[in-house]
Structure formats: structure tokens, C-alpha cells
mmCIF file of C-alpha atoms in Angstrom:
data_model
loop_
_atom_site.group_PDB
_atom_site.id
_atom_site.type_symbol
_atom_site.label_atom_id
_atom_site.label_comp_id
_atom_site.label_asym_id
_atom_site.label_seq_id
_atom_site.Cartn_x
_atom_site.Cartn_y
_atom_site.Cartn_z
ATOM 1 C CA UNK A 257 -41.157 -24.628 -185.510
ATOM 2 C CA UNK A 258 -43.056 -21.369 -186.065
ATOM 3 C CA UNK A 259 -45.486 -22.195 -182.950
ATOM 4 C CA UNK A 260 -42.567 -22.540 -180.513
ATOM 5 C CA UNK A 261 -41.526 -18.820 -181.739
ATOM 6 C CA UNK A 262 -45.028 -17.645 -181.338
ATOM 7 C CA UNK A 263 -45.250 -19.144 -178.232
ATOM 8 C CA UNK A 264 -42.123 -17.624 -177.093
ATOM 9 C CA UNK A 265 -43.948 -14.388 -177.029
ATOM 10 C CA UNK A 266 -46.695 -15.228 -175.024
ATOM 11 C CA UNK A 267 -49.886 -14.696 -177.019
ATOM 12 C CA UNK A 268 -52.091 -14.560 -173.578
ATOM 13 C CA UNK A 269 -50.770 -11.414 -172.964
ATOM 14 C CA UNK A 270 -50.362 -9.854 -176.239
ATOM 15 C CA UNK A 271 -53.859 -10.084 -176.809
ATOM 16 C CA UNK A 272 -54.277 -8.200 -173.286
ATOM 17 C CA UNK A 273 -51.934 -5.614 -174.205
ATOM 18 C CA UNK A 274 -53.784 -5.701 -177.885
ATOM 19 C CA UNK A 275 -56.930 -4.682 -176.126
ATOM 20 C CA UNK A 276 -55.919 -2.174 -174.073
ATOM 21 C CA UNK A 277 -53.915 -0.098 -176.781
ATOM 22 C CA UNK A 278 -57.510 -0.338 -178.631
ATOM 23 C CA UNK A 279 -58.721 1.242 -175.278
ATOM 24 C CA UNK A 280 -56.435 4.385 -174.545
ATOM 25 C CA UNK A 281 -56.364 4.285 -178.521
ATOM 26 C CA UNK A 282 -60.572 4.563 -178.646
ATOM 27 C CA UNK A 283 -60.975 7.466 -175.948
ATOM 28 C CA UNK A 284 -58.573 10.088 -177.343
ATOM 29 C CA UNK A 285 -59.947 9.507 -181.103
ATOM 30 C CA UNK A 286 -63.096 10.308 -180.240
ATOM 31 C CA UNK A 287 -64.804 8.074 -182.434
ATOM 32 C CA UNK A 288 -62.880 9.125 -185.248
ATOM 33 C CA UNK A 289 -60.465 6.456 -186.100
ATOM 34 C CA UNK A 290 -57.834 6.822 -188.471
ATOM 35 C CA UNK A 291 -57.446 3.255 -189.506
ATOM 36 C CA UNK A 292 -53.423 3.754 -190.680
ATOM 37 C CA UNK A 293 -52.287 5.176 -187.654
ATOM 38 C CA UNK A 294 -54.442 2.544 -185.366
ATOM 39 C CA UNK A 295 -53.216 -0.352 -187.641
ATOM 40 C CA UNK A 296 -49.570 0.996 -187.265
ATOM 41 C CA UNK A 297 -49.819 1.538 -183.202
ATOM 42 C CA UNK A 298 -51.200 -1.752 -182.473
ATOM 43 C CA UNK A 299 -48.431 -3.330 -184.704
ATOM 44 C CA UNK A 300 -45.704 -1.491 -182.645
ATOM 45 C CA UNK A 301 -46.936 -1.641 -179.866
ATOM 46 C CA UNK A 302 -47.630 -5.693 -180.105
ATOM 47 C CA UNK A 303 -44.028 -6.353 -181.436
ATOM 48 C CA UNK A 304 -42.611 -4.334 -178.517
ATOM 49 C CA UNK A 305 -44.233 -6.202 -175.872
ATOM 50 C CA UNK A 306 -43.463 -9.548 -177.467
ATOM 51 C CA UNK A 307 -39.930 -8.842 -177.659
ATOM 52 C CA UNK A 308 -40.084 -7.801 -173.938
ATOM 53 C CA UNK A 309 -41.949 -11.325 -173.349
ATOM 54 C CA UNK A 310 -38.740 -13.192 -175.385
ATOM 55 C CA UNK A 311 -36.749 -12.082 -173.081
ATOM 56 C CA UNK A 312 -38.575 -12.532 -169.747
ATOM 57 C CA UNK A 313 -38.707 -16.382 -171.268
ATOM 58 C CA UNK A 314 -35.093 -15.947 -170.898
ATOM 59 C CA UNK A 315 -34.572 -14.447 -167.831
ATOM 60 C CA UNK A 316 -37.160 -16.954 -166.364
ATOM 61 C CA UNK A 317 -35.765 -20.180 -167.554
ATOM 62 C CA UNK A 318 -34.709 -21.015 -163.855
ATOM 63 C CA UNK A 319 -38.199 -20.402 -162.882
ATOM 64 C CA UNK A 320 -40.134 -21.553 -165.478
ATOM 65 C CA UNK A 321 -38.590 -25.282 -164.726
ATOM 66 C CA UNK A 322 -40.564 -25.487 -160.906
ATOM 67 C CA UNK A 323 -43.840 -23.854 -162.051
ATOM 68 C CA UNK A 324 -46.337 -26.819 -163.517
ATOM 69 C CA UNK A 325 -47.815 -24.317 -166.269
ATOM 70 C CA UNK A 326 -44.679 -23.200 -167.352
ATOM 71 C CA UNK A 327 -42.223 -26.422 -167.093
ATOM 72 C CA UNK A 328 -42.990 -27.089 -171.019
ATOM 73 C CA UNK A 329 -41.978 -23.871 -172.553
ATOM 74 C CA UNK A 330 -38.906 -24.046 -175.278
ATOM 75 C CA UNK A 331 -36.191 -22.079 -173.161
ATOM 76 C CA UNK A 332 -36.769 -25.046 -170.043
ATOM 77 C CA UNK A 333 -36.874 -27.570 -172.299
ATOM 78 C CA UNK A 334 -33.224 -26.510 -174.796
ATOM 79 C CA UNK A 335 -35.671 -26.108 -177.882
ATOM 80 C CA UNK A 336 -34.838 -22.889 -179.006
ATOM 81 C CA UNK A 337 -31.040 -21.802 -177.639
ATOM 82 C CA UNK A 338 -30.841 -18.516 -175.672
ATOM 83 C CA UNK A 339 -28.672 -16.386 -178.522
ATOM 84 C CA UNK A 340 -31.813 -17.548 -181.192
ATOM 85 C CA UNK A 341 -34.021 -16.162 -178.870
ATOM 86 C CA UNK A 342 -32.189 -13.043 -177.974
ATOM 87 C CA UNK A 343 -31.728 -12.217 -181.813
ATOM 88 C CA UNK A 344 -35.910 -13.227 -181.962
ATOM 89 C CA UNK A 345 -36.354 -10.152 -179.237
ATOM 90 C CA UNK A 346 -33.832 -7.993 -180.929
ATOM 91 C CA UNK A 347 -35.695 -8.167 -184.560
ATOM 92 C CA UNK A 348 -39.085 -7.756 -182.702
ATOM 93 C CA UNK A 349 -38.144 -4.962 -180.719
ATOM 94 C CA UNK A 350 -36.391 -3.169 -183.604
ATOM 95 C CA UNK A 351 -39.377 -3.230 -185.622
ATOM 96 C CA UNK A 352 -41.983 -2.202 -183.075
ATOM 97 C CA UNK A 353 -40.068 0.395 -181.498
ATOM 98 C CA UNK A 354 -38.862 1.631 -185.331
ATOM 99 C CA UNK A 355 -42.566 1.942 -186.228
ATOM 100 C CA UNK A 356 -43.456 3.842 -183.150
ATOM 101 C CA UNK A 357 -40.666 6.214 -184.133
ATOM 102 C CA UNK A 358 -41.100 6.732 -187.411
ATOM 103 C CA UNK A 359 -44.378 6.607 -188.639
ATOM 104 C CA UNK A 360 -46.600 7.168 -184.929
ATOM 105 C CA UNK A 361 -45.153 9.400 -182.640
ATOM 106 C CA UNK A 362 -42.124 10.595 -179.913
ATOM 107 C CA UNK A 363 -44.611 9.897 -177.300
ATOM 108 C CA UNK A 364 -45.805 6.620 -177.967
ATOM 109 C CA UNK A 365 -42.616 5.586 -178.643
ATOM 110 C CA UNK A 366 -41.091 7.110 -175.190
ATOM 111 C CA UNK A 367 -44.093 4.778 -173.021
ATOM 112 C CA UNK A 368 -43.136 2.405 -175.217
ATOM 113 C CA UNK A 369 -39.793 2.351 -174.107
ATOM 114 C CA UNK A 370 -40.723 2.600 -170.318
ATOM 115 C CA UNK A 371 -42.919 -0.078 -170.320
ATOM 116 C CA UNK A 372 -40.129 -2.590 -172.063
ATOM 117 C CA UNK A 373 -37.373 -1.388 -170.043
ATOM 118 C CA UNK A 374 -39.900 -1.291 -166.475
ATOM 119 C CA UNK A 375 -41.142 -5.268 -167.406
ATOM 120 C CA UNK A 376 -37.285 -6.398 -168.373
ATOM 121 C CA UNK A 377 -35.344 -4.117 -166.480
ATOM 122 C CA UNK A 378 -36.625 -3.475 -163.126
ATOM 123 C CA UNK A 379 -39.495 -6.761 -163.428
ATOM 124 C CA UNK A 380 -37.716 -9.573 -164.671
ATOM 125 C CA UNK A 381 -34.478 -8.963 -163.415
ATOM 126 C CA UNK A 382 -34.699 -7.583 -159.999
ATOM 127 C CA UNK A 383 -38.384 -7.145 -158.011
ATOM 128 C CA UNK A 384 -39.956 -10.361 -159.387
ATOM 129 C CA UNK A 385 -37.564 -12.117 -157.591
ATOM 130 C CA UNK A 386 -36.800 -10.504 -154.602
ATOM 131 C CA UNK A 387 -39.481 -7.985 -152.949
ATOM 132 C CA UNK A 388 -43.225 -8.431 -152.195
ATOM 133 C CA UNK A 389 -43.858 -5.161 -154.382
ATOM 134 C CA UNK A 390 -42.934 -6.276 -157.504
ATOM 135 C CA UNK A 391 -46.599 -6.137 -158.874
ATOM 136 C CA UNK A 392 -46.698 -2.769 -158.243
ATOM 137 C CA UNK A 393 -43.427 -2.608 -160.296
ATOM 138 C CA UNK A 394 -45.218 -4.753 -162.570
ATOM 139 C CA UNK A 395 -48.452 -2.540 -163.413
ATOM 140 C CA UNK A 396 -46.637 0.237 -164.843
ATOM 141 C CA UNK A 397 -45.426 -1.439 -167.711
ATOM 142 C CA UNK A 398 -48.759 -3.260 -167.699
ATOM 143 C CA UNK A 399 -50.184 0.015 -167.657
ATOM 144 C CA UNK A 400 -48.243 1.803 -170.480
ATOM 145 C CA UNK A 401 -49.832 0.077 -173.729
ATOM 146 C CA UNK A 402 -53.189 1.794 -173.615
ATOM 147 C CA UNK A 403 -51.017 5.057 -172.728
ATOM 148 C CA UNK A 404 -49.023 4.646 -176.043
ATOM 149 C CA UNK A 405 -52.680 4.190 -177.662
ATOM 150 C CA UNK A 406 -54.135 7.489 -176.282
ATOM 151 C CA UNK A 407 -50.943 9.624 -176.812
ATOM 152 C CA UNK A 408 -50.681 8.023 -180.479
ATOM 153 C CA UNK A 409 -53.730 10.152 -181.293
ATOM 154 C CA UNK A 410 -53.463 13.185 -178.495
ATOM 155 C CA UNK A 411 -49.800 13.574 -179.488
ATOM 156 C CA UNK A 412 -49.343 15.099 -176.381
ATOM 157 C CA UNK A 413 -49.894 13.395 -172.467
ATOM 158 C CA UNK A 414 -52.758 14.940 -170.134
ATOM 159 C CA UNK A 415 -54.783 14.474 -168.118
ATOM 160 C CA UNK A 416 -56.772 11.757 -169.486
ATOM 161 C CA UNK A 417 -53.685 10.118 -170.459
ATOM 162 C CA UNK A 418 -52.543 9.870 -167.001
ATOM 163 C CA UNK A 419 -55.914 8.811 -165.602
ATOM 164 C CA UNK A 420 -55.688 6.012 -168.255
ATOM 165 C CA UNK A 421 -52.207 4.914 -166.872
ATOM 166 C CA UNK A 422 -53.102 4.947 -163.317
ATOM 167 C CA UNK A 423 -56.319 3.052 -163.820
ATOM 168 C CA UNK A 424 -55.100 0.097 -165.758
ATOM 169 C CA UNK A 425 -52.108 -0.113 -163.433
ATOM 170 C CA UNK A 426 -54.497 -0.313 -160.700
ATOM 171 C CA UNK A 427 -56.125 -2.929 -162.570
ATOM 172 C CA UNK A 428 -53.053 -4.818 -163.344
ATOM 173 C CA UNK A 429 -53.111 -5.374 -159.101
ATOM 174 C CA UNK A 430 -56.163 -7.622 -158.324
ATOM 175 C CA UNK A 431 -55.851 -9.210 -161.888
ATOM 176 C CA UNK A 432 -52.312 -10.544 -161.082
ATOM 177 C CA UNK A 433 -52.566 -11.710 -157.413
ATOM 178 C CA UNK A 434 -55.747 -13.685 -158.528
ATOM 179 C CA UNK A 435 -53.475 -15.821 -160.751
ATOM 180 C CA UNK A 436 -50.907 -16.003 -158.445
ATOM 181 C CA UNK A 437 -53.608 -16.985 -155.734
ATOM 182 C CA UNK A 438 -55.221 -19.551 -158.444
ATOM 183 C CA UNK A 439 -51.790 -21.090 -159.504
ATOM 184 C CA UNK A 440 -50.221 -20.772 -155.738
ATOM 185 C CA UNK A 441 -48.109 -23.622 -155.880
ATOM 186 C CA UNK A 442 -46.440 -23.104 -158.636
ATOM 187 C CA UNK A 443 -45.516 -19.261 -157.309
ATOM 188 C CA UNK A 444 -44.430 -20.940 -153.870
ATOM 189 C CA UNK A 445 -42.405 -24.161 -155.543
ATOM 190 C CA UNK A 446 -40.570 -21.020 -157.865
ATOM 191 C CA UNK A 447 -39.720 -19.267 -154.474
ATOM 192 C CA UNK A 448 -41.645 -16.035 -155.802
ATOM 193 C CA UNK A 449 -42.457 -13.652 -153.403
ATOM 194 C CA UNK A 450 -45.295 -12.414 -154.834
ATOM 195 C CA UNK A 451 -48.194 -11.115 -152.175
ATOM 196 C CA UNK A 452 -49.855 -14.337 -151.454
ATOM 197 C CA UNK A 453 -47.228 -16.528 -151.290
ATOM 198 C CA UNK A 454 -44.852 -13.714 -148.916
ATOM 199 C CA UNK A 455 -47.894 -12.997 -146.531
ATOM 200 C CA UNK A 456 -51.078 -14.783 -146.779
ATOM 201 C CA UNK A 457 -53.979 -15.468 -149.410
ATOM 202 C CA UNK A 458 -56.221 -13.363 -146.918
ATOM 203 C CA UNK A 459 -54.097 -10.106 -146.817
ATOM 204 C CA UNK A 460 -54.284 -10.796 -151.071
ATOM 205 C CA UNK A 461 -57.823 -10.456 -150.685
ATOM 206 C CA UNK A 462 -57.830 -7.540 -148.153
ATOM 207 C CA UNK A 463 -55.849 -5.592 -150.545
ATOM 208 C CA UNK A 464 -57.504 -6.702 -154.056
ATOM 209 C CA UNK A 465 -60.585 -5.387 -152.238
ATOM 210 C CA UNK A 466 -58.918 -1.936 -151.945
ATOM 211 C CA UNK A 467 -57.536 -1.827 -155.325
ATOM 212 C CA UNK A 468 -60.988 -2.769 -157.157
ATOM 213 C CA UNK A 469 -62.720 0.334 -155.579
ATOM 214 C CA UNK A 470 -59.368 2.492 -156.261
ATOM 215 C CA UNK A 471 -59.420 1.519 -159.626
ATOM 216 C CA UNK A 472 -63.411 2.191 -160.311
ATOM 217 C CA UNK A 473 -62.952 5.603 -158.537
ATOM 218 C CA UNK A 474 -59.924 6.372 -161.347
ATOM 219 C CA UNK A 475 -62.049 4.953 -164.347
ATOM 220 C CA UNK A 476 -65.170 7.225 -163.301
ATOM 221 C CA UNK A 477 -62.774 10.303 -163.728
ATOM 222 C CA UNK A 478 -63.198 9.631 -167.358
ATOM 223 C CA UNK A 479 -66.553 10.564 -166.992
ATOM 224 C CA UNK A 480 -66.986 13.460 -164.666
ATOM 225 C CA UNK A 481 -63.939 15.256 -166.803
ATOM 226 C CA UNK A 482 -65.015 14.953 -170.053
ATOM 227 C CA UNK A 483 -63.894 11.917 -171.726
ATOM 228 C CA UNK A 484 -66.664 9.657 -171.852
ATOM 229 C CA UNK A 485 -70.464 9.428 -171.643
ATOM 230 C CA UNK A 486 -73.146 8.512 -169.854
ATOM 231 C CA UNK A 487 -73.398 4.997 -171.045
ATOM 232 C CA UNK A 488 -69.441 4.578 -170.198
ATOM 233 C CA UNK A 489 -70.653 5.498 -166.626
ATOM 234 C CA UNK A 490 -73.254 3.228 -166.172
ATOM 235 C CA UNK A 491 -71.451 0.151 -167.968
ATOM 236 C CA UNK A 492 -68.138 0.660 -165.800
ATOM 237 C CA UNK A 493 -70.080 0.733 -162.766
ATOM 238 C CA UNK A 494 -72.330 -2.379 -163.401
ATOM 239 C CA UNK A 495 -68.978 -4.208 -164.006
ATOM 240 C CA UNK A 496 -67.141 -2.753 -161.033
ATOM 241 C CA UNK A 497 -69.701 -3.621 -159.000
ATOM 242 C CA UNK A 498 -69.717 -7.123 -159.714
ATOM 243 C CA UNK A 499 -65.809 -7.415 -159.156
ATOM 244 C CA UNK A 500 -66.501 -5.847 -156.020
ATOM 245 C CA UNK A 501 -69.257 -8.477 -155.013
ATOM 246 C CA UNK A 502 -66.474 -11.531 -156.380
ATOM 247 C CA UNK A 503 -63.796 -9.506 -154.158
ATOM 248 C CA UNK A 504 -66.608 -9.474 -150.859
ATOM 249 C CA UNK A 505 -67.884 -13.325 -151.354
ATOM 250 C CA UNK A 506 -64.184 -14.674 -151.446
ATOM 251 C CA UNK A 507 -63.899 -13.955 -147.947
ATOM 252 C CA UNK A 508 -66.317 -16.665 -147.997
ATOM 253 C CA UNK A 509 -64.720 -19.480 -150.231
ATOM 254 C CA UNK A 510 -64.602 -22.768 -149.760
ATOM 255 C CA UNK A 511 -61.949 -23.247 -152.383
ATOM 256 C CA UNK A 512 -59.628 -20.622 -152.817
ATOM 257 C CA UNK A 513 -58.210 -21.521 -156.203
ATOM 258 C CA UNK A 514 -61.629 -21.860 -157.992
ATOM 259 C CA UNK A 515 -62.642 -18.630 -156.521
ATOM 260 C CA UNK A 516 -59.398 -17.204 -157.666
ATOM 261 C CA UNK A 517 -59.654 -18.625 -161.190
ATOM 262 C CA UNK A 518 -63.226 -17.052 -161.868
ATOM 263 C CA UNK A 519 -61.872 -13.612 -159.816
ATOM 264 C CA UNK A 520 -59.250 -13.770 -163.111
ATOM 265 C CA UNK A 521 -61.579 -14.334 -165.508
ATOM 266 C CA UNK A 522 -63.940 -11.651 -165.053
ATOM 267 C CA UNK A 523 -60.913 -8.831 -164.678
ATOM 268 C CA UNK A 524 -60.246 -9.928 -168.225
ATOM 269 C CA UNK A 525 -63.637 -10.010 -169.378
ATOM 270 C CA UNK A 526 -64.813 -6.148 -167.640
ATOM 271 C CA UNK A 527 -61.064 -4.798 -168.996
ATOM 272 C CA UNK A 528 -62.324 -6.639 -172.501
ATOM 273 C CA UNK A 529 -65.400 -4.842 -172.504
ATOM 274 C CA UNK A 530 -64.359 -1.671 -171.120
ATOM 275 C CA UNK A 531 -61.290 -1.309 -173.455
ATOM 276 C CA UNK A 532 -63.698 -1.876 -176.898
ATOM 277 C CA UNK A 533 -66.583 0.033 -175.179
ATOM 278 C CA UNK A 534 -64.394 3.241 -175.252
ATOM 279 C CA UNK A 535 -65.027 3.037 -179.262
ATOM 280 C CA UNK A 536 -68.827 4.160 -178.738
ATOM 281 C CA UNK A 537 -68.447 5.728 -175.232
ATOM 282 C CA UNK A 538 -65.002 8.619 -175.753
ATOM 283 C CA UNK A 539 -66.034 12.242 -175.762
ATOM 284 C CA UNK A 540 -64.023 15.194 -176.391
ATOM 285 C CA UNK A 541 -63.433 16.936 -172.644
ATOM 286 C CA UNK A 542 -64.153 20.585 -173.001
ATOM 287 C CA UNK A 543 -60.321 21.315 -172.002
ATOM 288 C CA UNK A 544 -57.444 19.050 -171.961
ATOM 289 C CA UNK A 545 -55.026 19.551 -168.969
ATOM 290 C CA UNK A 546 -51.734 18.831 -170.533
ATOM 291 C CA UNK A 547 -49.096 17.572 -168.183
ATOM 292 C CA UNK A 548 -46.171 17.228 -170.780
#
């Protein structure tokens, strides 16, 4: 019984959104962690985005039914009802946006709130189902976990706050159309229109190409303002590059979905290794721009 509940909040990606709180989390502390307030962050933070995933398991229930990898879950198949669930997100949410509130901060608790009501609200509900765009939509609640980790500790959101946000959302772009390019007829059987499905498994390539190099040229702003080192530099770069030679040779493949499969993998592994490297890697910029 327990498993189908922890299933119901998608584990997959709470350990992605785990990570990446560590991330923003790791470059504004400096290398100073204060265990408490990490421990309490990443425990908001986590419940928050499960709730939000209880209810997308809700929402998607008409989905989930044509899509191969997703035809067992317990909302297709009647094993948990929809007000249990509901009351499942409700308890979740309650408790990760309470500790946010209480015993983090106003700001973490504020991106909190924008990325649950962005991935419900204008995700689930609306774009994922009816325009081309919606992984742009997507990547900013995506994007707002390791924002709640950095302004946890800034208590305040600058500029290295917003290069964070704008360089995992660019992540979130390449990382998603590979599984939608890896599990394509699933998206097409579910009538998604998500990029490869709407226009073509070429044009997905075209523009993942674009967004790895946008998103490398973001994450080196780290560096050349202040908020990480040397070693950050060379270490992003190494792993960039790579993604950028998987993005080039799958003009080239012979089998689209295997390419597309290891194109996933390693997004997760370099946003793995670049999320816990910030631990060793953060520096203290010599000013902080703050935006708000």
C-alpha cells in the first residue's frame, strides 16, 4: 500500500528536484552549510513538488492510460480513488509549503509557490495538452527548486539567483525532448504535442543543439561574476562539451531512440555532477546585484 503512495509522487523526479535544491542551495552557502536550514529546505521543498506530482497523476489519468510507461500507475488502474489522492497532495503540500514559511524563508517559499502553481496550473492543465511550447512552460517550474535552494541561504534574489533559474530552465529543454524523442510513441499515441511529435525529431535536435550551448553560456556566468571557481569552470565545460558532441553525432543516428535514451542519461548525470560540485566549487562574488 505505502509503495503505490510513494509512487504516486514520482520518485524519478524528486530525486532531480532533490539535487538541484542541493545545487542553488551549495553556491549561495559558500561552503558553509548550515545543516538545519539545508535539512529543512530540501524537506519542503521535496514535499512541495510531490504534492504537485499527486496531482499531475490526477490530471493525467486520461493520458497516462495510452502511454506504455505510464498505463500501470494507480490513478489508470482505480487503485487509489481521486479524493484519497487529492487529500495525499493536500497533506504534502501543507507541510512543505508550511516549512518553507515558517522555519526557511518568504522567498523560498514564494518560488516555491510558482513552481507548484506553473507545473499544475499552467503545465498540467492547459500547455501540456494543447501548444508545442509547453516545455518552455514546463522549465520554469523545473527551474525553481534550485532557486528556492539559493534564496534559502541569500534571503534575498540576485543576480546569481536568476542566472541559476535561467540555466536549469534551459536545461530542463534538451533533457525533456530527449525523453519525449526516446519514448515517441507513447507521446504520439497520448496525442501530446510536445516538439517532436508536433514537428519533427530533426527540428528537436536542431533546437536541443541551441539550447545546450545557451545553457553552458548561462552556467559560465557563475564563473566570470563571482560565484564559482576555477575548477567549476573547467568541470562545466568538459561536460558541456560532451553534450554538445551527443547533440552534433545525433544528426548522425541510426536509431533515434537509443541515441535519445543515452542523450537523457548524460543531462542527468552532468546536472548530477554539476549540482553536488557547487559544494566545493561556490565562491562569494565580490558584489551581489540584487534584483528583489
Amino acid at each position: 500500500m505505502l509503495k503505490k503512495y510513494l509512487f504516486l509522487t514520482k520518485p524519478g523526479i524528486l530525486f532531480g528536484n532533490f539535487v538541484t535544491t542541493l545545487g542553488g542551495y551549495f553556491v549561495a552557502t559558500q561552503g558553509s552549510v548550515d545543516f538545519l536550514l539545508l535539512l529543512l529546505t530540501l524537506l519542503g521543498t521535496t514535499l512541495v513538488v510531490a504534492s504537485g506530482c499527486v496531482v499531475n497523476n490526477v490530471i493525467d489519468q486520461d493520458i497516462d492510460e495510452k502511454m506504455q510507461r505510464t498505463q500501470n500507475r494507480a490513478m489508470v488502474k482505480k487503485t487509489i480513488s481521486e479524493p484519497i489522492a487529492l487529500s495525499f497532495a493536500f497533506v504534502l503540500g501543507l507541510l512543505g509549503f508550511g516549512l518553507l514559511w515558517f522555519w526557511v524563508n518568504a522567498y523560498a517559499f514564494l518560488f516555491a509557490v510558482i513552481g507548484f502553481v506553473v507545473y499544475v496550473g499552467f503545465y498540467s492543465l492547459w500547455t501540456k495538452r494543447s501548444t508545442i511550447h509547453q516545455t518552455v512552460i514546463g522549465s520554469i517550474s523545473g527551474a525553481a527548486p534550485p532557486v528556492i535552494g539559493y534564496t534559502a541561504v541569500a534571503n534575498q534574489f540576485d543576480l546569481g539567483a536568476l542566472i541559476i533559474f535561467l540555466g536549469y530552465a534551459l536545461w530542463q529543454m534538451p533533457h525533456s525532448w530527449a525523453i519525449a524523442i526516446y519514448r515517441f510513441d507513447d507521446y504520439k499515441n497520448a496525442g501530446i504535442p510536445i516538439l517532436p511529435v508536433a514537428r519533427s525529431i530533426l527540428r528537436t535536435k536542431v533546437e536541443s543543439l541551441i539550447y545546450v550551448v545557451l545553457f553552458s553560456i548561462c552556467m559560465n556566468a557563475l564563473y566570470f561574476y563571482g560565484y564559482a571557481n576555477i575548477v567549476y569552470l573547467v568541470l562545466l565545460n568538459v561536460l558541456c562539451a560532451y553534450w554538445i558532441y551527443l547533440s552534433l553525432i545525433g544528426f548522425k543516428a541510426d536509431n533515434d531512440q537509443l541515441w535519445a535514451r543515452k542523450y537523457f542519461l548524460f543531462s542527468v548525470l552532468l546536472i548530477t555532477i554539476i549540482s553536488l560540485a557547487f559544494s566545493f566549487t561556490s565562491t562569494a562574488p565580490s558584489s551581489a546585484m540584487v534584483l528583489f
